[in-house]
Amino acid sequence: MVRSSRDLSYLAIAVNKVLAELEDAAVRLAVVDVPSPALKILDFESVYTFTQSLRMKLRKEGVTALFLLDKEMHDDRSLSSMQEIFDGLIEIERQRVGDRIERKIGVIYMDRTYFESGYKTLEISREGIRVVSEGAS
């Protein structure tokens, strides 16, 4: 986990340090929870440019990245523009059903690969997260 000040240039420096330390790592995966919080405090153009640059840097270094966007925090135009940066879009829906929260996951689009359309249920437990087919018990 990398934490940085609100300045995107400091975050870029922190990411560069992490990438330098990953040189021998077998698994190269990043979860980036920057765009939504950054869009609350910074202008759209700065966040868009930073996110696009970070995505390209991670790709160049062979890191698979999952960028998180909270669609309820942004207008449709901003969401659409941000989504153009990425190779795919996976949506997780949350819905209250009685006294439980149900989560469903669906692949909206994914470049250069086949994917199954439709939403699947997510089960979250102490053992982890599991995708459940609709016919499974």
mmCIF file of C-alpha atoms in Angstrom:
data_model
loop_
_atom_site.group_PDB
_atom_site.id
_atom_site.type_symbol
_atom_site.label_atom_id
_atom_site.label_comp_id
_atom_site.label_asym_id
_atom_site.label_seq_id
_atom_site.Cartn_x
_atom_site.Cartn_y
_atom_site.Cartn_z
ATOM 1 C CA MET A 1 0.000 0.000 0.000
ATOM 2 C CA VAL A 2 1.276 3.424 -0.947
ATOM 3 C CA ARG A 3 -0.023 6.567 0.706
ATOM 4 C CA SER A 4 0.900 10.036 -0.389
ATOM 5 C CA SER A 5 -0.109 13.641 0.085
ATOM 6 C CA ARG A 6 -2.873 15.165 -2.012
ATOM 7 C CA ASP A 7 -0.335 16.236 -4.620
ATOM 8 C CA LEU A 8 -0.399 13.862 -7.610
ATOM 9 C CA SER A 9 3.283 14.483 -8.348
ATOM 10 C CA TYR A 10 4.225 13.050 -4.918
ATOM 11 C CA LEU A 11 2.012 10.057 -5.619
ATOM 12 C CA ALA A 12 3.785 9.537 -8.954
ATOM 13 C CA ILE A 13 7.147 9.571 -7.142
ATOM 14 C CA ALA A 14 5.850 7.020 -4.611
ATOM 15 C CA VAL A 15 4.611 4.759 -7.426
ATOM 16 C CA ASN A 16 8.012 4.955 -9.139
ATOM 17 C CA LYS A 17 9.698 3.825 -5.885
ATOM 18 C CA VAL A 18 7.299 0.884 -5.555
ATOM 19 C CA LEU A 19 7.871 -0.144 -9.184
ATOM 20 C CA ALA A 20 11.646 -0.069 -8.642
ATOM 21 C CA GLU A 21 11.222 -2.419 -5.661
ATOM 22 C CA LEU A 22 9.053 -4.845 -7.698
ATOM 23 C CA GLU A 23 11.776 -5.661 -10.190
ATOM 24 C CA ASP A 24 12.066 -9.318 -9.113
ATOM 25 C CA ALA A 25 8.444 -9.857 -8.050
ATOM 26 C CA ALA A 26 6.699 -12.811 -9.698
ATOM 27 C CA VAL A 27 3.202 -11.350 -9.347
ATOM 28 C CA ARG A 28 2.743 -7.822 -10.594
ATOM 29 C CA LEU A 29 -0.739 -6.629 -9.719
ATOM 30 C CA ALA A 30 -1.911 -3.193 -8.547
ATOM 31 C CA VAL A 31 -5.243 -2.006 -7.221
ATOM 32 C CA VAL A 32 -5.461 1.749 -7.668
ATOM 33 C CA ASP A 33 -8.045 3.604 -5.608
ATOM 34 C CA VAL A 34 -7.022 7.097 -6.693
ATOM 35 C CA PRO A 35 -9.399 8.458 -9.370
ATOM 36 C CA SER A 36 -12.612 8.840 -7.340
ATOM 37 C CA PRO A 37 -11.071 10.418 -4.220
ATOM 38 C CA ALA A 38 -8.827 12.626 -6.383
ATOM 39 C CA LEU A 39 -11.783 13.854 -8.452
ATOM 40 C CA LYS A 40 -13.408 15.107 -5.249
ATOM 41 C CA ILE A 41 -10.514 17.483 -4.496
ATOM 42 C CA LEU A 42 -8.738 18.126 -7.810
ATOM 43 C CA ASP A 43 -9.820 19.228 -11.255
ATOM 44 C CA PHE A 44 -10.939 16.611 -13.772
ATOM 45 C CA GLU A 45 -8.174 17.293 -16.326
ATOM 46 C CA SER A 46 -5.370 16.782 -13.778
ATOM 47 C CA VAL A 47 -6.856 13.511 -12.514
ATOM 48 C CA TYR A 48 -7.562 12.274 -16.055
ATOM 49 C CA THR A 49 -4.003 13.022 -17.188
ATOM 50 C CA PHE A 50 -2.490 11.461 -14.066
ATOM 51 C CA THR A 51 -4.633 8.318 -14.347
ATOM 52 C CA GLN A 52 -3.817 7.915 -18.033
ATOM 53 C CA SER A 53 -0.098 8.368 -17.342
ATOM 54 C CA LEU A 54 -0.165 5.932 -14.418
ATOM 55 C CA ARG A 55 -1.989 3.317 -16.493
ATOM 56 C CA MET A 56 0.629 3.559 -19.241
ATOM 57 C CA LYS A 57 3.508 3.399 -16.733
ATOM 58 C CA LEU A 58 2.064 0.285 -15.085
ATOM 59 C CA ARG A 59 1.454 -1.361 -18.459
ATOM 60 C CA LYS A 60 5.035 -0.621 -19.555
ATOM 61 C CA GLU A 61 6.320 -2.233 -16.340
ATOM 62 C CA GLY A 62 4.172 -5.348 -16.906
ATOM 63 C CA VAL A 63 1.837 -4.618 -14.002
ATOM 64 C CA THR A 64 -1.817 -5.588 -14.315
ATOM 65 C CA ALA A 65 -3.836 -2.807 -12.727
ATOM 66 C CA LEU A 66 -7.378 -2.559 -11.458
ATOM 67 C CA PHE A 67 -8.485 1.072 -11.131
ATOM 68 C CA LEU A 68 -11.454 1.638 -8.846
ATOM 69 C CA LEU A 69 -14.132 4.198 -9.737
ATOM 70 C CA ASP A 70 -17.186 4.826 -7.580
ATOM 71 C CA LYS A 71 -19.840 5.595 -10.184
ATOM 72 C CA GLU A 72 -22.135 7.191 -7.621
ATOM 73 C CA MET A 73 -19.532 9.901 -6.938
ATOM 74 C CA HIS A 74 -19.345 11.218 -10.513
ATOM 75 C CA ASP A 75 -21.516 12.529 -13.299
ATOM 76 C CA ASP A 76 -22.033 10.404 -16.430
ATOM 77 C CA ARG A 77 -19.740 12.558 -18.575
ATOM 78 C CA SER A 78 -16.784 12.253 -16.159
ATOM 79 C CA LEU A 79 -17.328 8.501 -15.795
ATOM 80 C CA SER A 80 -17.491 8.000 -19.543
ATOM 81 C CA SER A 81 -14.297 9.978 -20.096
ATOM 82 C CA MET A 82 -12.405 8.128 -17.362
ATOM 83 C CA GLN A 83 -13.549 4.744 -18.670
ATOM 84 C CA GLU A 84 -12.024 5.493 -22.089
ATOM 85 C CA ILE A 85 -8.566 5.163 -20.515
ATOM 86 C CA PHE A 86 -8.959 1.503 -19.604
ATOM 87 C CA ASP A 87 -8.998 -1.835 -21.440
ATOM 88 C CA GLY A 88 -12.164 -2.979 -19.736
ATOM 89 C CA LEU A 89 -14.909 -2.237 -17.293
ATOM 90 C CA ILE A 90 -16.115 -4.512 -14.505
ATOM 91 C CA GLU A 91 -19.093 -3.315 -12.496
ATOM 92 C CA ILE A 92 -19.974 -4.388 -8.973
ATOM 93 C CA GLU A 93 -23.521 -3.611 -7.867
ATOM 94 C CA ARG A 94 -24.615 -3.514 -4.242
ATOM 95 C CA GLN A 95 -28.232 -3.879 -3.238
ATOM 96 C CA ARG A 96 -29.942 -4.228 0.121
ATOM 97 C CA VAL A 97 -32.167 -7.338 0.253
ATOM 98 C CA GLY A 98 -33.868 -7.629 3.631
ATOM 99 C CA ASP A 99 -31.130 -7.459 6.243
ATOM 100 C CA ARG A 100 -28.354 -8.448 3.800
ATOM 101 C CA ILE A 101 -26.285 -6.666 1.189
ATOM 102 C CA GLU A 102 -26.210 -8.562 -2.119
ATOM 103 C CA ARG A 103 -23.354 -7.954 -4.514
ATOM 104 C CA LYS A 104 -23.291 -8.799 -8.193
ATOM 105 C CA ILE A 105 -20.422 -8.502 -10.633
ATOM 106 C CA GLY A 106 -20.569 -8.119 -14.404
ATOM 107 C CA VAL A 107 -18.080 -7.486 -17.189
ATOM 108 C CA ILE A 108 -19.374 -4.527 -19.171
ATOM 109 C CA TYR A 109 -16.606 -4.646 -21.775
ATOM 110 C CA MET A 110 -13.101 -6.059 -22.115
ATOM 111 C CA ASP A 111 -10.736 -5.431 -25.014
ATOM 112 C CA ARG A 112 -9.077 -8.273 -26.923
ATOM 113 C CA THR A 113 -10.791 -11.122 -25.097
ATOM 114 C CA TYR A 114 -14.014 -13.088 -24.904
ATOM 115 C CA PHE A 115 -16.101 -12.554 -21.803
ATOM 116 C CA GLU A 116 -19.393 -13.870 -20.576
ATOM 117 C CA SER A 117 -22.041 -11.178 -20.361
ATOM 118 C CA GLY A 118 -24.497 -10.993 -17.509
ATOM 119 C CA TYR A 119 -24.106 -10.465 -13.802
ATOM 120 C CA LYS A 120 -22.995 -13.105 -11.297
ATOM 121 C CA THR A 121 -23.462 -13.090 -7.534
ATOM 122 C CA LEU A 122 -20.469 -12.358 -5.296
ATOM 123 C CA GLU A 123 -20.239 -14.191 -1.990
ATOM 124 C CA ILE A 124 -17.998 -12.611 0.602
ATOM 125 C CA SER A 125 -16.873 -14.660 3.590
ATOM 126 C CA ARG A 126 -13.903 -15.049 5.897
ATOM 127 C CA GLU A 127 -12.345 -17.332 3.287
ATOM 128 C CA GLY A 128 -12.458 -14.603 0.625
ATOM 129 C CA ILE A 129 -14.601 -13.532 -2.319
ATOM 130 C CA ARG A 130 -16.223 -16.094 -4.621
ATOM 131 C CA VAL A 131 -18.189 -15.612 -7.859
ATOM 132 C CA VAL A 132 -21.271 -17.833 -7.858
ATOM 133 C CA SER A 133 -23.045 -18.954 -11.012
ATOM 134 C CA GLU A 134 -26.790 -18.297 -10.949
ATOM 135 C CA GLY A 135 -27.672 -22.014 -10.905
ATOM 136 C CA ALA A 136 -25.239 -22.918 -8.093
ATOM 137 C CA SER A 137 -26.388 -23.649 -4.573
#
